[in-house]
């Protein structure tokens, strides 16, 4: 008993004493940067806001009070100086992905969480030709089929109060599953997001995908932002108490296992899909992906082609409904291109609708689907960011939401104003600093697919329906898991007057 007590005391002393000693020794000279509350001492300040999905608010308040460079964890410096975007994420930057991505990875890394440059480069060779604009446009008919299914589902619910965010999630899951596996989840036909997951022994069980994914991402983001030792403890503790978050993470992985297994066992279909392309090395001399890696990449296919797009669709439609004059102007533009009954507009045709693109781009600026400062780590020799030398091994980030709303870059930055995209004075900063899909070699691989779906769906919905917000006076909440998801968004759709 005495030994157990001594071990407990030693553990507490280590957990409390080591951060304090590290803080005052300050080997990396990070105390020169201001920190909110106890953020310079412990990860707990940041983890609290990760767990409550309000990190973006805490980061905004910290920078508003303390300035453009803030220490938000003992080894994490956040920058809102616009120069940080290129310094941290730009092409040629020596700054790499941090151990956040190792913390959230499973047995196999996927293209999004691979930290090793060579491994990421190999994976990106597989992925880049899949998500190129040419390849996605070659599969536009698959998107059209799912868009028609979405319209059918909306027509069946005219005049009803519906959570459009949920229905956009069903559409994006159906679209990416069709593109990835050759057949759809058929969530739109079912009217819900229930599908099967697979245990290691081959048995299956039902799950609800949208909530499962969101719970899993909350857990992963919370665990990922802790330092490795604390991250391992969190994983052990949550597993020991049988947390629903751990179950959600396992369930989503089991669903990916089921979908990958079913697709591979069925053999090639009539057309090439994303998973079949991943099974084929992009060129000679590259080894095929093992099955476990294919399962990991299945998860990123479903993520890259789903959650951020559904968020972008919801935010854009909500902002248009909140700004009737903007919506009227957009409809006037679309009326020159689309018949009222057109439900599968050609993307190339919609390229001739610059105001549509401005409405979407402005939504992505004001409410980016990823608002977080994506964590990176300085190389061993250190790096200079915004004129400040940061020693090696320090996590750094530049929160996208703060840059997108930076008052030195944009006029009235908190206002939804698509007209700013036609202002020659604002356009250079918009092109340089509005980066909802990040920049550089680690930018989002699904951005071409996202823009095609955003363009086609928004054009179809505003052309076909009147959109009434059920809660006109309320702001649409934002929930930061890893992605920035809008809260439930209830609307009533009715046929647009001819």
Short mmCIF file of C-alpha atoms in Angstrom, two decimals:
data_model
loop_
_atom_site.label_atom_id
_atom_site.label_comp_id
_atom_site.label_asym_id
_atom_site.label_seq_id
_atom_site.Cartn_x
_atom_site.Cartn_y
_atom_site.Cartn_z
CA UNK A 1 0.00 0.00 0.00
CA UNK A 2 2.79 2.40 0.88
CA UNK A 3 4.41 1.72 -2.49
CA UNK A 4 1.18 2.58 -4.31
CA UNK A 5 0.86 5.83 -2.36
CA UNK A 6 4.45 6.74 -3.13
CA UNK A 7 3.93 6.00 -6.82
CA UNK A 8 0.78 8.15 -6.85
CA UNK A 9 2.59 11.01 -5.12
CA UNK A 10 5.49 10.68 -7.55
CA UNK A 11 3.12 10.72 -10.53
CA UNK A 12 1.37 13.87 -9.28
CA UNK A 13 4.71 15.52 -8.54
CA UNK A 14 5.88 14.70 -12.05
CA UNK A 15 2.68 15.93 -13.70
CA UNK A 16 2.73 19.18 -11.72
CA UNK A 17 6.42 19.72 -11.16
CA UNK A 18 7.80 19.03 -14.62
CA UNK A 19 5.69 21.65 -16.47
CA UNK A 20 6.55 24.26 -13.81
CA UNK A 21 10.26 23.50 -14.04
CA UNK A 22 10.12 23.50 -17.84
CA UNK A 23 8.31 26.83 -17.83
CA UNK A 24 10.88 28.58 -15.65
CA UNK A 25 13.94 26.99 -17.27
CA UNK A 26 12.50 28.15 -20.62
CA UNK A 27 15.12 26.45 -22.78
CA UNK A 28 13.45 27.64 -25.99
CA UNK A 29 12.90 31.23 -24.83
CA UNK A 30 9.13 31.05 -25.31
CA UNK A 31 8.21 33.06 -22.21
CA UNK A 32 8.86 36.20 -24.23
CA UNK A 33 5.48 35.57 -25.91
CA UNK A 34 2.32 36.42 -23.94
CA UNK A 35 -0.02 33.60 -22.97
CA UNK A 36 -3.61 33.57 -21.69
CA UNK A 37 -4.13 32.18 -18.21
CA UNK A 38 -2.02 29.03 -17.67
CA UNK A 39 -1.50 28.25 -21.38
CA UNK A 40 2.27 28.68 -21.09
CA UNK A 41 2.38 26.08 -18.30
CA UNK A 42 0.03 23.33 -19.43
CA UNK A 43 -1.93 21.96 -22.39
CA UNK A 44 -5.09 22.01 -20.27
CA UNK A 45 -6.03 25.58 -21.24
CA UNK A 46 -6.22 24.64 -24.93
CA UNK A 47 -7.70 21.18 -24.34
CA UNK A 48 -10.59 22.67 -22.39
CA UNK A 49 -11.69 24.64 -25.44
CA UNK A 50 -11.07 21.74 -27.82
CA UNK A 51 -13.40 19.54 -25.79
CA UNK A 52 -16.15 22.18 -25.72
CA UNK A 53 -15.78 22.87 -29.49
CA UNK A 54 -15.11 26.58 -28.80
CA UNK A 55 -11.40 26.82 -29.51
CA UNK A 56 -11.85 29.48 -32.20
CA UNK A 57 -13.48 31.83 -29.68
CA UNK A 58 -10.70 31.36 -27.13
CA UNK A 59 -8.00 31.94 -29.77
CA UNK A 60 -9.76 35.07 -31.03
CA UNK A 61 -10.08 36.50 -27.52
CA UNK A 62 -6.46 35.68 -26.70
CA UNK A 63 -5.14 37.48 -29.77
CA UNK A 64 -7.53 40.43 -29.30
CA UNK A 65 -6.15 40.92 -25.78
CA UNK A 66 -2.50 39.90 -26.18
CA UNK A 67 -1.52 40.72 -29.76
CA UNK A 68 -0.59 38.94 -33.01
CA UNK A 69 1.78 36.37 -31.46
CA UNK A 70 0.40 34.32 -28.56
CA UNK A 71 1.60 31.23 -26.73
CA UNK A 72 -1.49 29.00 -26.57
CA UNK A 73 0.26 25.86 -25.24
CA UNK A 74 3.68 25.31 -23.65
CA UNK A 75 5.17 24.41 -27.05
CA UNK A 76 2.63 26.08 -29.39
CA UNK A 77 2.79 29.64 -30.73
CA UNK A 78 -0.18 31.09 -32.65
CA UNK A 79 0.28 33.89 -35.21
CA UNK A 80 -2.35 36.22 -36.67
CA UNK A 81 0.15 38.43 -38.51
CA UNK A 82 -0.78 37.84 -42.20
CA UNK A 83 2.87 37.16 -43.08
CA UNK A 84 2.65 33.93 -41.08
CA UNK A 85 0.51 32.28 -43.76
CA UNK A 86 3.40 32.00 -46.23
CA UNK A 87 6.08 31.63 -43.56
CA UNK A 88 4.38 28.56 -42.07
CA UNK A 89 2.38 26.92 -44.87
CA UNK A 90 3.85 28.22 -48.11
CA UNK A 91 5.65 26.19 -50.76
CA UNK A 92 9.30 25.76 -49.81
CA UNK A 93 8.70 26.27 -46.10
CA UNK A 94 10.81 23.83 -44.05
CA UNK A 95 8.11 23.74 -41.37
CA UNK A 96 6.50 20.29 -41.17
CA UNK A 97 3.29 18.81 -39.82
CA UNK A 98 3.41 18.49 -36.04
CA UNK A 99 2.96 15.41 -33.86
CA UNK A 100 -0.74 16.29 -33.72
CA UNK A 101 -1.10 14.16 -36.84
CA UNK A 102 0.83 11.24 -35.34
CA UNK A 103 -1.43 11.41 -32.28
CA UNK A 104 -4.60 11.03 -34.38
CA UNK A 105 -3.28 8.47 -36.88
CA UNK A 106 -4.09 4.79 -36.63
CA UNK A 107 -1.84 1.90 -37.58
CA UNK A 108 -1.52 3.44 -41.05
CA UNK A 109 -1.18 7.14 -41.73
CA UNK A 110 -3.37 8.59 -44.48
CA UNK A 111 -2.44 11.37 -46.90
CA UNK A 112 -3.80 14.03 -44.51
CA UNK A 113 -1.92 12.94 -41.38
CA UNK A 114 1.33 11.66 -42.90
CA UNK A 115 4.16 13.64 -41.29
CA UNK A 116 7.07 12.08 -43.16
CA UNK A 117 7.77 14.03 -46.36
CA UNK A 118 8.67 10.97 -48.44
CA UNK A 119 5.60 9.05 -47.27
CA UNK A 120 3.33 12.03 -47.92
CA UNK A 121 4.83 12.51 -51.38
CA UNK A 122 4.19 8.84 -52.23
CA UNK A 123 0.60 9.05 -51.02
CA UNK A 124 -0.02 12.31 -52.86
CA UNK A 125 1.07 10.68 -56.13
CA UNK A 126 -1.80 8.23 -55.69
CA UNK A 127 -4.27 10.94 -54.71
CA UNK A 128 -3.39 13.89 -56.94
CA UNK A 129 -4.65 12.39 -60.19
CA UNK A 130 -7.86 11.26 -58.46
CA UNK A 131 -8.81 14.74 -57.24
CA UNK A 132 -7.54 16.78 -60.18
CA UNK A 133 -10.19 19.04 -61.68
CA UNK A 134 -10.06 17.11 -64.95
CA UNK A 135 -10.69 13.78 -63.23
CA UNK A 136 -13.52 15.14 -61.08
CA UNK A 137 -15.19 16.75 -64.10
CA UNK A 138 -14.92 13.43 -65.93
CA UNK A 139 -17.14 12.04 -63.16
CA UNK A 140 -19.57 14.98 -63.10
CA UNK A 141 -22.41 12.70 -64.15
CA UNK A 142 -22.02 10.81 -60.86
CA UNK A 143 -22.43 14.10 -58.98
CA UNK A 144 -25.46 14.88 -61.16
CA UNK A 145 -27.20 11.63 -60.19
CA UNK A 146 -26.80 12.45 -56.52
CA UNK A 147 -27.86 16.06 -57.06
CA UNK A 148 -31.06 14.79 -58.71
CA UNK A 149 -31.64 12.55 -55.68
CA UNK A 150 -31.16 15.56 -53.40
CA UNK A 151 -33.72 17.59 -55.35
CA UNK A 152 -36.16 14.66 -55.20
CA UNK A 153 -35.74 14.48 -51.41
CA UNK A 154 -36.29 18.25 -51.07
CA UNK A 155 -39.35 18.18 -53.35
CA UNK A 156 -40.85 15.52 -51.08
CA UNK A 157 -40.40 17.82 -48.08
CA UNK A 158 -41.63 21.14 -49.47
CA UNK A 159 -43.10 23.37 -46.79
CA UNK A 160 -41.66 21.29 -43.96
CA UNK A 161 -39.14 22.49 -41.38
CA UNK A 162 -35.96 20.58 -42.24
CA UNK A 163 -32.39 20.74 -40.96
CA UNK A 164 -30.68 21.58 -44.24
CA UNK A 165 -27.24 20.96 -42.72
CA UNK A 166 -28.17 17.33 -42.11
CA UNK A 167 -29.53 16.94 -45.64
CA UNK A 168 -26.42 18.50 -47.15
CA UNK A 169 -24.43 15.92 -45.15
CA UNK A 170 -26.55 13.14 -46.66
CA UNK A 171 -25.92 14.52 -50.15
CA UNK A 172 -22.17 14.82 -49.73
CA UNK A 173 -21.90 11.32 -48.24
CA UNK A 174 -23.90 9.89 -51.14
CA UNK A 175 -21.79 11.77 -53.68
CA UNK A 176 -18.40 10.81 -52.24
CA UNK A 177 -19.43 7.17 -51.71
CA UNK A 178 -20.55 6.98 -55.35
CA UNK A 179 -17.26 8.48 -56.50
CA UNK A 180 -15.14 6.39 -54.13
CA UNK A 181 -16.78 2.96 -54.25
CA UNK A 182 -18.89 2.96 -57.41
CA UNK A 183 -22.18 2.91 -55.50
CA UNK A 184 -23.92 5.30 -53.13
CA UNK A 185 -24.74 4.98 -49.44
CA UNK A 186 -28.26 6.00 -50.60
CA UNK A 187 -28.76 8.14 -47.53
CA UNK A 188 -30.97 10.52 -49.53
CA UNK A 189 -33.24 7.65 -50.57
CA UNK A 190 -33.36 6.28 -47.02
CA UNK A 191 -33.93 9.68 -45.49
CA UNK A 192 -31.26 8.97 -42.84
CA UNK A 193 -27.56 8.23 -42.39
CA UNK A 194 -27.67 4.63 -41.18
CA UNK A 195 -25.14 2.22 -42.68
CA UNK A 196 -23.09 -0.81 -41.67
CA UNK A 197 -19.74 -1.11 -39.91
CA UNK A 198 -17.62 -4.25 -39.77
CA UNK A 199 -15.93 -5.94 -36.82
CA UNK A 200 -12.51 -7.59 -37.31
CA UNK A 201 -14.25 -11.00 -37.36
CA UNK A 202 -16.37 -9.93 -40.35
CA UNK A 203 -19.65 -9.45 -38.48
CA UNK A 204 -21.50 -6.19 -39.12
CA UNK A 205 -23.58 -3.76 -37.09
CA UNK A 206 -25.48 -0.52 -37.88
CA UNK A 207 -24.22 2.98 -37.11
CA UNK A 208 -25.40 6.53 -37.81
CA UNK A 209 -22.56 8.10 -39.73
CA UNK A 210 -22.95 11.88 -39.27
CA UNK A 211 -22.94 11.92 -35.47
CA UNK A 212 -20.38 9.10 -35.35
CA UNK A 213 -17.98 11.11 -37.49
CA UNK A 214 -18.49 14.32 -35.54
CA UNK A 215 -17.96 12.60 -32.18
CA UNK A 216 -14.88 10.82 -33.51
CA UNK A 217 -13.37 14.07 -34.79
CA UNK A 218 -13.99 15.84 -31.48
CA UNK A 219 -12.12 13.06 -29.69
CA UNK A 220 -9.28 12.97 -32.22
CA UNK A 221 -8.78 16.74 -32.16
CA UNK A 222 -8.81 16.80 -28.36
CA UNK A 223 -6.27 13.98 -28.15
CA UNK A 224 -4.18 15.27 -31.04
CA UNK A 225 -3.43 18.64 -29.48
CA UNK A 226 -1.98 17.12 -26.33
CA UNK A 227 1.72 16.34 -26.14
CA UNK A 228 2.53 12.66 -26.82
CA UNK A 229 2.70 11.53 -23.18
CA UNK A 230 -0.57 13.22 -22.26
CA UNK A 231 -2.14 12.01 -25.51
CA UNK A 232 -1.35 8.40 -24.63
CA UNK A 233 -2.83 8.92 -21.16
CA UNK A 234 -6.01 10.42 -22.67
CA UNK A 235 -6.34 7.47 -25.05
CA UNK A 236 -5.89 5.01 -22.15
CA UNK A 237 -8.27 6.88 -19.83
CA UNK A 238 -11.06 7.26 -22.38
CA UNK A 239 -10.75 3.60 -23.35
CA UNK A 240 -10.84 2.54 -19.68
CA UNK A 241 -14.09 4.39 -19.02
CA UNK A 242 -15.59 3.13 -22.31
CA UNK A 243 -16.14 6.66 -23.57
CA UNK A 244 -18.69 7.11 -26.35
CA UNK A 245 -16.06 9.20 -28.16
CA UNK A 246 -13.69 6.23 -28.34
CA UNK A 247 -16.56 4.06 -29.59
CA UNK A 248 -17.37 6.66 -32.26
CA UNK A 249 -13.76 6.64 -33.45
CA UNK A 250 -13.76 2.85 -33.67
CA UNK A 251 -17.17 2.79 -35.35
CA UNK A 252 -16.12 5.19 -38.10
CA UNK A 253 -12.99 3.13 -38.76
CA UNK A 254 -15.12 -0.02 -38.81
CA UNK A 255 -17.43 1.57 -41.38
CA UNK A 256 -14.42 2.40 -43.56
CA UNK A 257 -13.26 -1.21 -43.19
CA UNK A 258 -16.68 -2.47 -44.29
CA UNK A 259 -16.85 -0.19 -47.33
CA UNK A 260 -13.30 -0.94 -48.46
CA UNK A 261 -13.82 -4.70 -47.99
CA UNK A 262 -17.11 -4.70 -49.91
CA UNK A 263 -15.64 -2.67 -52.76
CA UNK A 264 -12.52 -4.83 -53.15
CA UNK A 265 -14.47 -8.10 -52.94
CA UNK A 266 -16.93 -6.94 -55.60
CA UNK A 267 -14.16 -6.35 -58.15
CA UNK A 268 -14.05 -3.55 -60.69
CA UNK A 269 -17.36 -2.14 -61.85
CA UNK A 270 -18.38 -0.57 -65.13
CA UNK A 271 -16.45 2.62 -64.39
CA UNK A 272 -13.31 3.48 -62.49
CA UNK A 273 -13.91 4.85 -59.00
CA UNK A 274 -11.51 6.43 -56.54
CA UNK A 275 -10.75 3.23 -54.63
CA UNK A 276 -9.96 1.28 -57.79
CA UNK A 277 -7.56 4.06 -58.77
CA UNK A 278 -5.85 3.81 -55.37
CA UNK A 279 -5.27 0.11 -56.00
CA UNK A 280 -3.25 0.96 -59.10
CA UNK A 281 0.20 2.58 -58.57
CA UNK A 282 0.35 5.90 -60.46
CA UNK A 283 3.58 4.87 -62.19
CA UNK A 284 6.10 2.06 -62.42
CA UNK A 285 8.35 1.55 -59.43
CA UNK A 286 5.76 2.53 -56.82
CA UNK A 287 4.49 -0.29 -54.61
CA UNK A 288 0.72 -0.84 -54.40
CA UNK A 289 -0.99 0.22 -51.19
CA UNK A 290 -1.51 -2.60 -48.67
CA UNK A 291 -5.08 -3.24 -47.58
CA UNK A 292 -4.69 -1.48 -44.21
CA UNK A 293 -3.49 1.66 -45.96
CA UNK A 294 -6.43 1.50 -48.39
CA UNK A 295 -8.78 1.44 -45.40
CA UNK A 296 -7.02 4.48 -43.92
CA UNK A 297 -7.30 6.36 -47.21
CA UNK A 298 -10.98 5.41 -47.39
CA UNK A 299 -11.46 7.47 -44.24
CA UNK A 300 -9.80 10.52 -45.75
CA UNK A 301 -11.82 10.14 -48.97
CA UNK A 302 -15.02 10.26 -46.93
CA UNK A 303 -13.72 13.23 -44.92
CA UNK A 304 -12.24 15.28 -47.77
CA UNK A 305 -15.34 14.80 -49.91
CA UNK A 306 -17.99 15.26 -47.28
CA UNK A 307 -17.84 17.28 -44.07
CA UNK A 308 -16.23 20.51 -45.21
CA UNK A 309 -18.43 20.63 -48.32
CA UNK A 310 -21.61 20.14 -46.30
CA UNK A 311 -20.49 22.96 -44.00
CA UNK A 312 -19.77 25.23 -46.95
CA UNK A 313 -23.18 24.52 -48.49
CA UNK A 314 -24.99 25.21 -45.21
CA UNK A 315 -23.11 28.42 -44.49
CA UNK A 316 -23.58 29.77 -48.01
CA UNK A 317 -27.32 29.07 -48.14
CA UNK A 318 -27.82 30.54 -44.65
CA UNK A 319 -25.91 33.71 -45.54
CA UNK A 320 -27.87 34.12 -48.78
CA UNK A 321 -31.17 33.68 -46.92
CA UNK A 322 -30.01 36.32 -44.39
CA UNK A 323 -29.21 38.75 -47.21
CA UNK A 324 -32.24 38.89 -49.57
CA UNK A 325 -30.76 41.58 -51.81
CA UNK A 326 -27.70 39.40 -52.45
CA UNK A 327 -29.94 36.40 -53.11
CA UNK A 328 -32.03 38.38 -55.61
CA UNK A 329 -28.91 39.52 -57.44
CA UNK A 330 -27.62 35.95 -57.62
CA UNK A 331 -30.94 34.68 -58.96
CA UNK A 332 -30.95 37.37 -61.64
CA UNK A 333 -27.55 36.09 -62.80
CA UNK A 334 -28.64 32.45 -62.75
CA UNK A 335 -31.85 33.23 -64.64
CA UNK A 336 -29.71 34.09 -67.67
CA UNK A 337 -28.10 30.63 -67.57
CA UNK A 338 -30.61 28.16 -66.14
CA UNK A 339 -34.20 27.13 -66.76
CA UNK A 340 -36.26 27.01 -63.59
CA UNK A 341 -36.53 23.21 -63.81
CA UNK A 342 -32.82 22.60 -64.41
CA UNK A 343 -31.52 20.34 -61.62
CA UNK A 344 -28.20 19.20 -63.09
CA UNK A 345 -26.45 22.37 -64.30
CA UNK A 346 -23.15 21.85 -66.09
CA UNK A 347 -20.21 23.11 -64.04
CA UNK A 348 -18.48 24.67 -67.05
CA UNK A 349 -21.68 26.59 -67.80
CA UNK A 350 -21.74 27.91 -64.23
CA UNK A 351 -18.20 29.22 -64.67
CA UNK A 352 -19.97 32.05 -66.53
CA UNK A 353 -21.64 33.09 -63.26
CA UNK A 354 -19.05 35.25 -61.47
CA UNK A 355 -21.48 36.48 -58.82
CA UNK A 356 -22.26 32.88 -57.85
CA UNK A 357 -18.55 32.26 -57.35
CA UNK A 358 -18.25 35.48 -55.32
CA UNK A 359 -21.14 34.43 -53.05
CA UNK A 360 -19.45 31.09 -52.37
CA UNK A 361 -15.97 32.57 -51.93
CA UNK A 362 -17.30 35.19 -49.51
CA UNK A 363 -19.01 32.48 -47.48
CA UNK A 364 -15.74 30.52 -47.32
CA UNK A 365 -13.96 33.69 -46.19
CA UNK A 366 -16.43 34.61 -43.46
CA UNK A 367 -17.18 31.07 -42.22
CA UNK A 368 -14.34 28.80 -43.41
CA UNK A 369 -15.04 25.07 -43.01
CA UNK A 370 -11.62 24.76 -41.37
CA UNK A 371 -10.99 27.72 -39.07
CA UNK A 372 -8.19 26.23 -37.00
CA UNK A 373 -4.54 27.12 -37.33
CA UNK A 374 -3.28 23.83 -38.76
CA UNK A 375 -0.43 22.77 -36.44
CA UNK A 376 3.09 22.63 -37.86
CA UNK A 377 6.46 22.12 -36.16
CA UNK A 378 9.64 24.09 -36.77
CA UNK A 379 12.68 22.15 -38.10
CA UNK A 380 15.61 21.34 -35.77
CA UNK A 381 17.53 24.42 -36.89
CA UNK A 382 14.56 26.67 -36.12
CA UNK A 383 12.67 29.03 -38.41
CA UNK A 384 11.89 32.74 -38.69
CA UNK A 385 8.18 33.59 -38.70
CA UNK A 386 7.00 37.19 -39.00
CA UNK A 387 10.51 38.32 -38.14
CA UNK A 388 10.65 36.25 -34.92
CA UNK A 389 13.13 33.37 -34.66
CA UNK A 390 11.36 30.29 -33.34
CA UNK A 391 13.65 27.45 -32.14
CA UNK A 392 13.34 23.93 -33.48
CA UNK A 393 10.65 21.58 -32.26
CA UNK A 394 8.05 24.27 -31.52
CA UNK A 395 4.49 23.92 -32.81
CA UNK A 396 3.30 26.96 -34.77
CA UNK A 397 0.04 27.86 -36.47
CA UNK A 398 -1.89 30.69 -38.11
CA UNK A 399 -5.67 30.42 -37.54
CA UNK A 400 -7.48 30.74 -40.86
CA UNK A 401 -10.57 32.39 -39.37
CA UNK A 402 -8.46 35.18 -37.87
CA UNK A 403 -6.68 35.81 -41.19
CA UNK A 404 -9.95 35.77 -43.14
CA UNK A 405 -11.37 38.45 -40.85
CA UNK A 406 -8.21 40.49 -40.37
CA UNK A 407 -9.07 44.22 -40.27
CA UNK A 408 -5.82 45.23 -41.96
CA UNK A 409 -6.64 43.04 -44.97
CA UNK A 410 -10.35 43.59 -45.60
CA UNK A 411 -12.88 46.38 -45.13
CA UNK A 412 -15.69 45.50 -42.72
CA UNK A 413 -14.24 41.99 -42.39
CA UNK A 414 -17.15 40.60 -40.31
CA UNK A 415 -19.73 41.53 -42.96
CA UNK A 416 -20.94 39.19 -45.73
CA UNK A 417 -20.31 41.19 -48.89
CA UNK A 418 -19.77 39.28 -52.17
CA UNK A 419 -19.25 42.62 -53.94
CA UNK A 420 -15.80 42.87 -52.33
CA UNK A 421 -14.66 40.18 -54.81
CA UNK A 422 -15.12 42.71 -57.63
CA UNK A 423 -13.29 45.54 -55.82
CA UNK A 424 -9.85 46.02 -57.40
CA UNK A 425 -8.50 47.38 -54.12
CA UNK A 426 -9.55 44.33 -52.10
CA UNK A 427 -8.91 41.65 -54.70
CA UNK A 428 -5.13 41.24 -54.16
CA UNK A 429 -5.58 40.52 -50.44
CA UNK A 430 -8.56 38.27 -51.13
CA UNK A 431 -6.52 36.17 -53.53
CA UNK A 432 -3.49 36.08 -51.24
CA UNK A 433 -5.03 35.53 -47.82
CA UNK A 434 -8.41 33.85 -48.28
CA UNK A 435 -7.26 30.24 -48.22
CA UNK A 436 -10.10 28.02 -46.93
CA UNK A 437 -8.31 24.92 -48.25
CA UNK A 438 -4.87 26.02 -46.96
CA UNK A 439 -1.85 26.50 -49.25
CA UNK A 440 1.34 24.72 -50.19
CA UNK A 441 2.04 21.04 -50.66
CA UNK A 442 -0.26 20.06 -47.77
CA UNK A 443 -3.35 21.91 -49.02
CA UNK A 444 -6.68 20.04 -49.03
CA UNK A 445 -6.73 17.40 -51.76
CA UNK A 446 -10.51 17.60 -52.11
CA UNK A 447 -10.76 21.30 -52.95
CA UNK A 448 -11.63 20.78 -56.65
CA UNK A 449 -14.45 18.38 -55.79
CA UNK A 450 -15.66 20.73 -53.06
CA UNK A 451 -15.85 23.74 -55.38
CA UNK A 452 -17.67 21.78 -58.09
CA UNK A 453 -20.27 20.51 -55.62
CA UNK A 454 -20.66 23.89 -53.91
CA UNK A 455 -21.21 25.58 -57.26
CA UNK A 456 -23.70 23.06 -58.66
CA UNK A 457 -25.75 22.60 -55.48
CA UNK A 458 -26.06 26.27 -54.51
CA UNK A 459 -27.03 27.20 -58.08
CA UNK A 460 -29.69 24.47 -58.16
CA UNK A 461 -31.20 25.24 -54.74
CA UNK A 462 -31.48 29.02 -55.12
CA UNK A 463 -32.74 28.66 -58.71
CA UNK A 464 -35.46 26.15 -57.78
CA UNK A 465 -36.62 27.08 -54.27
CA UNK A 466 -37.63 29.94 -52.05
CA UNK A 467 -35.59 29.55 -48.86
CA UNK A 468 -37.12 30.69 -45.56
CA UNK A 469 -35.13 30.48 -42.34
CA UNK A 470 -37.20 29.02 -39.51
CA UNK A 471 -35.27 31.11 -36.96
CA UNK A 472 -34.76 34.38 -38.80
CA UNK A 473 -33.39 36.31 -35.84
CA UNK A 474 -30.86 33.74 -34.65
CA UNK A 475 -27.25 33.55 -35.71
CA UNK A 476 -26.09 30.20 -37.06
CA UNK A 477 -23.80 28.75 -34.42
CA UNK A 478 -20.35 27.41 -35.20
CA UNK A 479 -19.04 24.18 -33.67
CA UNK A 480 -15.29 23.63 -33.99
CA UNK A 481 -14.49 19.93 -33.82
CA UNK A 482 -11.54 19.81 -36.20
CA UNK A 483 -13.55 21.20 -39.06
CA UNK A 484 -15.75 24.19 -38.28
CA UNK A 485 -19.31 22.86 -38.56
CA UNK A 486 -22.44 25.00 -38.57
CA UNK A 487 -25.07 24.11 -35.99
CA UNK A 488 -28.46 22.74 -37.02
CA UNK A 489 -29.96 25.04 -39.66
CA UNK A 490 -33.73 24.71 -40.04
CA UNK A 491 -35.30 26.06 -43.24
CA UNK A 492 -38.55 25.77 -45.20
CA UNK A 493 -38.24 25.27 -48.94
CA UNK A 494 -41.10 26.13 -51.29
CA UNK A 495 -41.22 26.24 -55.10
CA UNK A 496 -39.82 29.47 -56.45
CA UNK A 497 -42.45 31.62 -58.11
CA UNK A 498 -42.22 31.56 -61.88
#
